[in-house]
Tab-separated table of C-alpha atoms in Angstrom:
chain	number	residue	atom	x	y	z
A	2	UNK	CA	-8.213	-21.442	24.505
A	3	UNK	CA	-10.721	-21.156	21.767
A	4	UNK	CA	-9.857	-19.958	17.922
A	5	UNK	CA	-11.990	-17.187	18.858
A	6	UNK	CA	-10.798	-16.190	21.812
A	7	UNK	CA	-7.461	-15.910	20.005
A	8	UNK	CA	-8.811	-14.190	17.228
A	9	UNK	CA	-10.488	-11.771	18.569
A	10	UNK	CA	-7.202	-11.167	20.884
A	11	UNK	CA	-5.826	-10.129	17.698
A	12	UNK	CA	-8.323	-7.787	16.360
A	13	UNK	CA	-9.666	-5.537	19.748
A	14	UNK	CA	-7.788	-3.154	20.919
A	15	UNK	CA	-8.536	-2.045	24.929
A	16	UNK	CA	-8.993	1.138	24.789
A	17	UNK	CA	-11.078	2.612	28.258
A	18	UNK	CA	-11.562	-0.108	30.882
A	19	UNK	CA	-15.179	1.368	32.034
A	20	UNK	CA	-17.727	-0.011	35.131
A	21	UNK	CA	-20.149	-2.376	33.597
A	22	UNK	CA	-22.907	-0.087	35.325
A	23	UNK	CA	-20.875	3.001	33.369
A	24	UNK	CA	-21.786	1.503	30.108
A	25	UNK	CA	-25.735	1.117	30.381
A	26	UNK	CA	-26.503	4.748	29.361
A	27	UNK	CA	-27.355	5.494	26.239
A	28	UNK	CA	-28.966	1.168	25.635
A	29	UNK	CA	-26.162	-0.028	25.039
A	30	UNK	CA	-26.120	-3.755	27.703
A	31	UNK	CA	-23.503	-6.115	26.063
A	32	UNK	CA	-20.861	-5.027	29.078
A	33	UNK	CA	-24.096	-7.501	31.359
A	34	UNK	CA	-23.192	-10.485	28.480
A	35	UNK	CA	-19.339	-10.004	29.813
A	36	UNK	CA	-19.390	-10.282	33.173
A	37	UNK	CA	-21.669	-13.107	32.779
A	38	UNK	CA	-19.614	-15.365	30.259
A	39	UNK	CA	-16.648	-16.720	30.614
A	40	UNK	CA	-13.388	-14.920	29.861
A	41	UNK	CA	-9.598	-14.122	31.520
A	42	UNK	CA	-9.919	-11.818	34.981
A	43	UNK	CA	-6.491	-10.715	36.841
A	44	UNK	CA	-6.406	-8.992	39.047
A	45	UNK	CA	-6.402	-4.519	38.865
A	46	UNK	CA	-3.249	-4.057	41.562
A	47	UNK	CA	-3.600	-0.047	43.069
A	48	UNK	CA	0.030	0.553	41.814
A	49	UNK	CA	1.716	4.108	40.782
A	50	UNK	CA	2.932	5.816	38.468
A	51	UNK	CA	1.750	3.512	35.163
A	52	UNK	CA	4.643	2.490	33.932
A	53	UNK	CA	5.243	1.798	29.835
A	54	UNK	CA	8.469	-0.054	28.474
A	55	UNK	CA	10.104	-1.559	26.004
A	56	UNK	CA	11.695	-1.133	22.936
A	57	UNK	CA	11.064	1.737	20.494
A	58	UNK	CA	9.948	0.124	16.950
A	59	UNK	CA	11.039	3.190	15.017
A	60	UNK	CA	14.230	2.753	15.959
A	61	UNK	CA	14.669	-0.070	18.604
A	62	UNK	CA	15.820	1.608	21.777
A	63	UNK	CA	14.376	0.428	24.766
A	64	UNK	CA	12.826	3.047	27.119
A	65	UNK	CA	10.543	4.178	29.457
A	66	UNK	CA	7.972	6.577	30.589
A	67	UNK	CA	4.884	6.702	31.822
A	68	UNK	CA	1.629	7.543	30.666
A	69	UNK	CA	2.733	10.218	28.362
A	70	UNK	CA	4.478	7.699	25.800
A	71	UNK	CA	0.833	7.806	24.325
A	72	UNK	CA	1.237	11.916	23.763
A	73	UNK	CA	0.028	12.021	20.333
A	74	UNK	CA	2.587	15.659	20.438
A	75	UNK	CA	4.861	15.126	23.017
A	76	UNK	CA	4.801	11.599	23.032
A	77	UNK	CA	8.025	11.188	26.570
A	78	UNK	CA	9.827	8.507	25.661
A	79	UNK	CA	12.739	8.205	28.115
A	80	UNK	CA	15.941	6.113	26.306
A	81	UNK	CA	18.660	7.241	28.908
A	82	UNK	CA	19.494	8.652	32.369
A	83	UNK	CA	19.578	12.077	30.755
A	84	UNK	CA	16.091	12.133	29.396
A	85	UNK	CA	14.848	11.153	32.655
A	86	UNK	CA	16.570	14.216	34.012
A	87	UNK	CA	15.292	16.221	32.055
A	88	UNK	CA	11.619	15.064	32.164
A	89	UNK	CA	11.047	14.175	35.511
A	90	UNK	CA	11.987	14.810	39.293
A	91	UNK	CA	10.957	13.750	42.839
A	92	UNK	CA	9.585	10.913	43.484
A	93	UNK	CA	9.235	10.096	39.752
A	94	UNK	CA	12.174	10.487	38.494
A	95	UNK	CA	13.406	8.849	41.172
A	96	UNK	CA	11.136	5.723	39.925
A	97	UNK	CA	11.316	5.728	35.702
A	98	UNK	CA	15.314	5.886	36.592
A	99	UNK	CA	15.042	2.625	38.649
A	100	UNK	CA	13.033	1.158	36.301
A	101	UNK	CA	15.289	1.944	33.615
A	102	UNK	CA	17.857	0.994	35.413
A	103	UNK	CA	16.921	-2.793	36.525
A	104	UNK	CA	13.463	-3.868	33.691
A	105	UNK	CA	14.612	-6.344	31.274
A	106	UNK	CA	15.425	-5.270	27.887
A	107	UNK	CA	15.927	-8.054	25.684
A	108	UNK	CA	12.230	-9.409	24.820
A	109	UNK	CA	11.309	-6.493	22.122
A	110	UNK	CA	7.709	-6.650	23.284
A	111	UNK	CA	6.235	-3.613	25.102
A	112	UNK	CA	4.561	-3.765	28.294
A	113	UNK	CA	2.054	-1.420	30.930
A	114	UNK	CA	2.131	-2.189	34.608
A	115	UNK	CA	1.908	-0.239	37.857
A	116	UNK	CA	4.387	0.189	39.866
A	117	UNK	CA	4.245	-0.978	43.115
A	118	UNK	CA	7.669	-0.203	45.163
A	119	UNK	CA	11.253	-0.158	45.836
A	120	UNK	CA	12.509	-4.080	46.860
A	121	UNK	CA	13.731	-4.385	50.480
A	122	UNK	CA	10.713	-4.830	51.633
A	123	UNK	CA	7.304	-6.495	52.025
A	124	UNK	CA	4.401	-3.817	52.440
A	125	UNK	CA	3.672	-1.438	50.090
A	126	UNK	CA	1.660	1.650	49.942
A	127	UNK	CA	1.631	2.486	46.167
A	128	UNK	CA	-2.234	4.846	46.508
A	129	UNK	CA	-5.222	3.827	48.364
A	130	UNK	CA	-3.870	0.231	49.049
A	131	UNK	CA	-1.803	-1.151	51.343
A	132	UNK	CA	0.399	-4.695	49.744
A	133	UNK	CA	1.531	-7.005	51.630
A	134	UNK	CA	3.275	-10.115	50.579
A	135	UNK	CA	4.959	-13.302	53.235
A	136	UNK	CA	8.705	-12.917	52.680
A	137	UNK	CA	10.767	-9.521	51.932
A	138	UNK	CA	11.117	-8.519	48.486
A	139	UNK	CA	15.170	-8.952	47.392
A	140	UNK	CA	14.487	-7.445	43.802
A	141	UNK	CA	15.535	-3.366	43.399
A	142	UNK	CA	11.834	-2.870	42.235
A	143	UNK	CA	8.698	-4.505	42.407
A	144	UNK	CA	5.906	-3.945	38.997
A	145	UNK	CA	2.452	-5.055	38.390
A	146	UNK	CA	2.185	-5.847	34.409
A	147	UNK	CA	-0.901	-6.058	32.718
A	148	UNK	CA	-0.491	-4.848	29.315
A	149	UNK	CA	1.356	-5.808	25.849
A	150	UNK	CA	1.478	-3.446	23.206
A	151	UNK	CA	1.704	-5.058	19.751
A	152	UNK	CA	2.085	-2.644	16.698
A	153	UNK	CA	0.390	-0.179	17.567
A	154	UNK	CA	-2.444	-2.367	20.350
A	155	UNK	CA	-2.898	-3.163	23.804
A	156	UNK	CA	-3.856	-6.440	24.757
A	157	UNK	CA	-4.351	-7.837	28.590
A	158	UNK	CA	-1.600	-9.740	29.585
A	159	UNK	CA	-1.794	-13.740	28.914
A	160	UNK	CA	1.730	-14.917	30.463
A	161	UNK	CA	3.110	-14.142	32.975
A	162	UNK	CA	6.504	-12.485	33.275
A	163	UNK	CA	9.444	-13.741	34.466
A	164	UNK	CA	11.264	-12.498	37.804
A	165	UNK	CA	14.145	-11.176	37.146
A	166	UNK	CA	16.242	-12.448	40.637
A	167	UNK	CA	17.829	-9.385	42.496
A	168	UNK	CA	16.488	-6.752	39.611
A	169	UNK	CA	12.677	-6.731	39.568
A	170	UNK	CA	9.496	-9.407	41.654
A	171	UNK	CA	6.782	-9.112	38.821
A	172	UNK	CA	2.956	-9.285	40.640
A	173	UNK	CA	0.188	-10.689	38.302
A	174	UNK	CA	-2.045	-12.436	41.775
A	175	UNK	CA	-4.184	-15.306	40.047
A	176	UNK	CA	-7.746	-15.053	40.063
A	177	UNK	CA	-10.176	-17.742	40.215
A	178	UNK	CA	-13.642	-16.761	39.012
A	179	UNK	CA	-16.844	-17.423	40.735
A	180	UNK	CA	-20.040	-19.205	39.683
A	181	UNK	CA	-21.853	-17.983	36.507
A	182	UNK	CA	-25.303	-19.652	37.138
A	183	UNK	CA	-26.907	-17.179	39.575
A	184	UNK	CA	-25.398	-14.248	37.909
A	185	UNK	CA	-27.180	-15.379	33.795
A	186	UNK	CA	-30.574	-15.715	35.531
A	187	UNK	CA	-30.274	-11.553	36.582
A	188	UNK	CA	-29.383	-10.434	34.226
A	189	UNK	CA	-32.345	-11.477	32.068
A	190	UNK	CA	-34.145	-9.686	35.049
A	191	UNK	CA	-31.510	-7.087	33.991
A	192	UNK	CA	-32.484	-6.687	30.226
A	193	UNK	CA	-36.744	-7.106	30.890
A	194	UNK	CA	-36.703	-4.191	33.209
A	195	UNK	CA	-34.175	-2.860	31.058
A	196	UNK	CA	-37.514	-2.379	28.879
A	197	UNK	CA	-39.821	0.269	30.046
A	198	UNK	CA	-36.273	2.388	31.207
A	199	UNK	CA	-36.107	6.120	28.869
A	200	UNK	CA	-32.455	5.408	27.783
A	201	UNK	CA	-29.486	8.377	27.391
A	202	UNK	CA	-29.106	10.111	24.182
A	203	UNK	CA	-25.687	11.638	24.092
A	204	UNK	CA	-22.308	11.536	25.587
A	205	UNK	CA	-23.270	15.020	27.165
A	206	UNK	CA	-26.124	13.584	29.210
A	207	UNK	CA	-23.597	10.685	30.002
A	208	UNK	CA	-21.231	12.560	30.993
A	209	UNK	CA	-23.645	14.520	33.184
A	210	UNK	CA	-25.710	12.365	34.705
A	211	UNK	CA	-22.004	10.350	35.472
A	212	UNK	CA	-20.592	13.852	36.983
A	213	UNK	CA	-23.951	13.606	39.318
A	214	UNK	CA	-23.128	9.702	40.453
A	215	UNK	CA	-19.596	10.422	41.288
A	216	UNK	CA	-20.746	13.186	43.233
A	217	UNK	CA	-22.539	11.027	45.685
A	218	UNK	CA	-20.245	8.390	45.859
A	219	UNK	CA	-16.875	10.621	46.688
A	220	UNK	CA	-18.976	12.156	49.306
A	221	UNK	CA	-20.077	8.687	50.710
A	222	UNK	CA	-24.139	9.333	50.379
A	223	UNK	CA	-26.432	6.669	49.605
A	224	UNK	CA	-27.481	6.963	46.001
A	225	UNK	CA	-31.821	6.912	46.034
A	226	UNK	CA	-32.778	6.429	43.032
A	227	UNK	CA	-36.188	8.895	43.489
A	228	UNK	CA	-33.263	11.661	43.469
A	229	UNK	CA	-32.967	12.160	39.962
A	230	UNK	CA	-34.729	12.628	37.104
A	231	UNK	CA	-34.497	9.808	35.115
A	232	UNK	CA	-35.186	7.464	38.084
A	233	UNK	CA	-35.794	3.931	36.006
A	234	UNK	CA	-32.066	4.726	34.530
A	235	UNK	CA	-30.511	4.942	38.191
A	236	UNK	CA	-31.697	2.449	39.673
A	237	UNK	CA	-30.646	0.115	36.876
A	238	UNK	CA	-27.445	1.325	37.082
A	239	UNK	CA	-26.898	0.264	40.507
A	240	UNK	CA	-28.422	-3.126	39.772
A	241	UNK	CA	-25.921	-3.336	37.685
A	242	UNK	CA	-24.347	-2.726	40.125
A	243	UNK	CA	-24.990	-4.842	42.631
A	244	UNK	CA	-24.987	-7.857	40.087
A	245	UNK	CA	-21.175	-7.049	40.062
A	246	UNK	CA	-21.197	-6.052	43.115
A	247	UNK	CA	-22.419	-10.133	44.271
A	248	UNK	CA	-20.686	-11.937	40.891
A	249	UNK	CA	-17.028	-10.191	42.379
A	250	UNK	CA	-17.902	-12.055	46.263
A	251	UNK	CA	-17.521	-15.143	43.807
A	252	UNK	CA	-13.696	-14.716	42.976
A	253	UNK	CA	-11.254	-15.617	44.448
A	254	UNK	CA	-7.694	-15.003	44.211
A	255	UNK	CA	-5.185	-17.189	44.479
A	256	UNK	CA	-1.816	-15.254	45.455
A	257	UNK	CA	-0.040	-15.100	48.816
A	258	UNK	CA	-0.575	-10.448	47.419
A	259	UNK	CA	-2.624	-9.648	50.834
A	260	UNK	CA	-4.754	-6.456	51.000
A	261	UNK	CA	-6.176	-3.095	53.642
A	262	UNK	CA	-7.398	-0.453	53.927
A	263	UNK	CA	-7.286	2.022	56.619
A	264	UNK	CA	-5.530	-0.790	58.374
A	265	UNK	CA	-8.769	-3.161	57.501
A	266	UNK	CA	-8.236	-6.330	55.265
A	267	UNK	CA	-9.894	-5.520	51.423
A	268	UNK	CA	-10.786	-7.469	48.002
A	269	UNK	CA	-7.780	-4.892	46.577
A	270	UNK	CA	-9.368	-3.010	43.936
A	271	UNK	CA	-10.783	-5.582	41.872
A	272	UNK	CA	-9.996	-7.203	38.941
A	273	UNK	CA	-10.655	-7.183	34.745
A	274	UNK	CA	-12.673	-8.923	33.182
A	275	UNK	CA	-11.947	-9.539	29.010
A	276	UNK	CA	-13.624	-11.927	26.280
A	277	UNK	CA	-15.738	-11.972	22.426
A	278	UNK	CA	-17.762	-8.739	24.371
A	279	UNK	CA	-15.303	-7.112	25.170
A	280	UNK	CA	-13.365	-5.789	28.783
A	281	UNK	CA	-14.484	-3.962	32.161
A	282	UNK	CA	-13.640	-3.009	35.137
A	283	UNK	CA	-14.832	-3.995	38.228
A	284	UNK	CA	-14.383	-2.638	41.463
A	285	UNK	CA	-16.552	-1.585	43.628
A	286	UNK	CA	-17.638	2.007	44.212
A	287	UNK	CA	-18.526	2.363	47.203
A	288	UNK	CA	-15.676	1.357	48.991
A	289	UNK	CA	-12.378	1.285	47.270
A	290	UNK	CA	-13.683	4.668	44.294
A	291	UNK	CA	-15.199	6.272	47.523
A	292	UNK	CA	-11.696	5.669	49.306
A	293	UNK	CA	-10.025	6.419	46.214
A	294	UNK	CA	-11.469	9.991	45.537
A	295	UNK	CA	-11.303	10.870	48.985
A	296	UNK	CA	-7.035	10.283	48.564
A	297	UNK	CA	-5.669	13.559	50.786
A	298	UNK	CA	-2.915	12.992	47.718
A	299	UNK	CA	-5.593	13.294	44.726
A	300	UNK	CA	-7.100	16.590	46.946
A	301	UNK	CA	-6.883	19.635	45.719
A	302	UNK	CA	-6.575	22.236	48.780
């Protein structure tokens, strides 16, 4: 890892991670450089819920929680079984109780990961995708860690966490990055075409267009640029999305983790990439996002 890259890890906090095609609406093409430059690439695991654990810097006590630990008004850091019982019930209570009991407490760092499931099996469907590994897990819980928090800032996890034998199984597949040469030449064309596009002016316009595009994805409809008021912008959006998917097809997950969707082999949710240009998520929205949008647990009657 270069000195510059190490330095950037110290000063660049991670915020909400976007699809690269969703970052270009106001003319910012930085995501194209992120996609076409070498960097840290990790598999994105479709677990649920998100679990945060570590030691509270304010009092040194160990805690677990969901993303609600980041609530500005009422952060929910569960520091005892009584805390969990007072704030959660049902499946969330069971999961957080197990995490509080089994997650490591000696490491002073704060981590975030996705809950995959309980041990005693080798197959889990925590959310939309089903994951299978070759052998039955003897550990109590299975977690896919991905983020470490240092001094209030979030950074992608670069070091594998060691399993706690009998207690916690950590799953973090390694990813081999594909060839970038062809991608870079196509991105040059994207930059040229971008000069002919009328980009949006503010966040409200962006939100409206994203909502419209997501409705197409949710319904499984083909996105035809000519059906949109700003057709050239949507054409660029589709082109960036297609570049992303072609690039994803060249990446390989070096792990025994098998992924299926509706009983069919699936490449997985996707990847998260981080380098000096920022951070992006790489997801095939026409397949995974469509399925995720229509997952019964998220569809309201």
